[in-house]
């Protein structure tokens, strides 16, 4: 089981059992329907793109994150990700989507 903790809140986002999930902002006008809608986390103000990043599960315990060519970039532990280049996620990694800070947890 894996989740993302929204820093500074009591909110935790369960990544579920899917092999892949997209992170971004739901926007019906542009028909953007990410698997995980970050609008409740002030995504617009934080600069989160409609289709910002994707988390992929490989097996039971390996997770990767990939920037989907977002406007305000994805960073893991301060390192800017190149678009479409997967990066391994480990327990406690800090993920920034724009300025939205998430902490990756894996149980």
One Martini backbone bead per residue (centre of mass of N, CA, C, O) as a GRO file, in nm:
protein
  107
    1UNK     BB    1   0.098   0.035   0.021
    2UNK     BB    2   0.024   0.373  -0.091
    3UNK     BB    3   0.109   0.726  -0.025
    4UNK     BB    4   0.010   1.077   0.009
    5UNK     BB    5   0.126   1.351   0.185
    6UNK     BB    6   0.001   1.656   0.280
    7UNK     BB    7   0.164   1.910   0.365
    8UNK     BB    8   0.011   2.067   0.647
    9UNK     BB    9  -0.184   1.824   0.676
   10UNK     BB   10  -0.426   1.547   0.721
   11UNK     BB   11  -0.379   1.454   0.431
   12UNK     BB   12  -0.442   1.146   0.247
   13UNK     BB   13  -0.332   0.966  -0.046
   14UNK     BB   14  -0.449   0.696  -0.202
   15UNK     BB   15  -0.314   0.482  -0.461
   16UNK     BB   16  -0.387   0.203  -0.452
   17UNK     BB   17  -0.392  -0.083  -0.700
   18UNK     BB   18  -0.281   0.046  -0.931
   19UNK     BB   19  -0.029   0.065  -1.171
   20UNK     BB   20  -0.159   0.353  -1.244
   21UNK     BB   21  -0.135   0.720  -1.176
   22UNK     BB   22  -0.269   1.031  -1.207
   23UNK     BB   23  -0.167   1.371  -1.153
   24UNK     BB   24  -0.400   1.651  -1.085
   25UNK     BB   25  -0.656   1.841  -1.256
   26UNK     BB   26  -0.975   1.886  -1.266
   27UNK     BB   27  -1.122   1.964  -1.606
   28UNK     BB   28  -1.399   1.982  -1.790
   29UNK     BB   29  -1.338   2.186  -2.018
   30UNK     BB   30  -1.064   1.999  -2.100
   31UNK     BB   31  -1.095   1.697  -2.022
   32UNK     BB   32  -0.965   1.656  -1.727
   33UNK     BB   33  -0.901   1.314  -1.572
   34UNK     BB   34  -0.755   1.233  -1.319
   35UNK     BB   35  -0.710   0.999  -1.081
   36UNK     BB   36  -0.586   1.247  -0.910
   37UNK     BB   37  -0.737   1.510  -0.748
   38UNK     BB   38  -0.580   1.830  -0.637
   39UNK     BB   39  -0.786   2.061  -0.577
   40UNK     BB   40  -0.819   2.024  -0.255
   41UNK     BB   41  -0.489   2.129  -0.250
   42UNK     BB   42  -0.450   2.394  -0.413
   43UNK     BB   43  -0.344   2.346  -0.716
   44UNK     BB   44  -0.361   2.613  -0.865
   45UNK     BB   45  -0.179   2.781  -0.668
   46UNK     BB   46   0.066   2.557  -0.701
   47UNK     BB   47   0.092   2.470  -1.018
   48UNK     BB   48  -0.087   2.242  -1.115
   49UNK     BB   49  -0.142   2.036  -1.354
   50UNK     BB   50  -0.371   1.851  -1.510
   51UNK     BB   51  -0.111   1.673  -1.618
   52UNK     BB   52   0.164   1.616  -1.425
   53UNK     BB   53   0.174   1.306  -1.313
   54UNK     BB   54   0.315   0.966  -1.268
   55UNK     BB   55   0.237   0.659  -1.103
   56UNK     BB   56   0.426   0.353  -1.081
   57UNK     BB   57   0.377   0.007  -1.043
   58UNK     BB   58   0.618  -0.253  -0.952
   59UNK     BB   59   0.479  -0.473  -0.825
   60UNK     BB   60   0.464  -0.441  -0.468
   61UNK     BB   61   0.747  -0.227  -0.407
   62UNK     BB   62   0.757  -0.044  -0.676
   63UNK     BB   63   0.816   0.309  -0.747
   64UNK     BB   64   0.722   0.559  -0.990
   65UNK     BB   65   0.802   0.881  -1.128
   66UNK     BB   66   0.645   1.111  -1.376
   67UNK     BB   67   0.673   1.362  -1.581
   68UNK     BB   68   0.416   1.533  -1.803
   69UNK     BB   69   0.510   1.811  -1.898
   70UNK     BB   70   0.498   2.033  -1.699
   71UNK     BB   71   0.500   2.365  -1.620
   72UNK     BB   72   0.614   2.337  -1.288
   73UNK     BB   73   0.711   2.074  -1.226
   74UNK     BB   74   0.906   1.800  -1.092
   75UNK     BB   75   1.011   1.702  -0.760
   76UNK     BB   76   1.276   1.504  -0.595
   77UNK     BB   77   1.450   1.599  -0.345
   78UNK     BB   78   1.516   1.868  -0.542
   79UNK     BB   79   1.486   1.711  -0.813
   80UNK     BB   80   1.455   1.762  -1.137
   81UNK     BB   81   1.245   1.639  -1.372
   82UNK     BB   82   1.231   1.486  -1.658
   83UNK     BB   83   1.043   1.432  -1.904
   84UNK     BB   84   0.959   1.092  -1.908
   85UNK     BB   85   1.147   1.026  -1.649
   86UNK     BB   86   1.196   0.790  -1.435
   87UNK     BB   87   1.153   0.774  -1.067
   88UNK     BB   88   1.232   0.658  -0.780
   89UNK     BB   89   1.043   0.567  -0.492
   90UNK     BB   90   1.077   0.644  -0.148
   91UNK     BB   91   1.053   0.653   0.163
   92UNK     BB   92   0.996   1.002   0.231
   93UNK     BB   93   0.967   1.140  -0.019
   94UNK     BB   94   0.985   1.451  -0.183
   95UNK     BB   95   0.708   1.598  -0.357
   96UNK     BB   96   0.688   1.833  -0.627
   97UNK     BB   97   0.402   2.013  -0.751
   98UNK     BB   98   0.532   2.262  -0.786
   99UNK     BB   99   0.437   2.374  -0.455
  100UNK     BB  100   0.336   2.096  -0.391
  101UNK     BB  101   0.369   1.899  -0.099
  102UNK     BB  102   0.477   1.558  -0.091
  103UNK     BB  103   0.465   1.242   0.085
  104UNK     BB  104   0.603   0.934   0.056
  105UNK     BB  105   0.431   0.620   0.124
  106UNK     BB  106   0.525   0.281   0.244
  107UNK     BB  107   0.372  -0.033   0.372
   0.00000   0.00000   0.00000
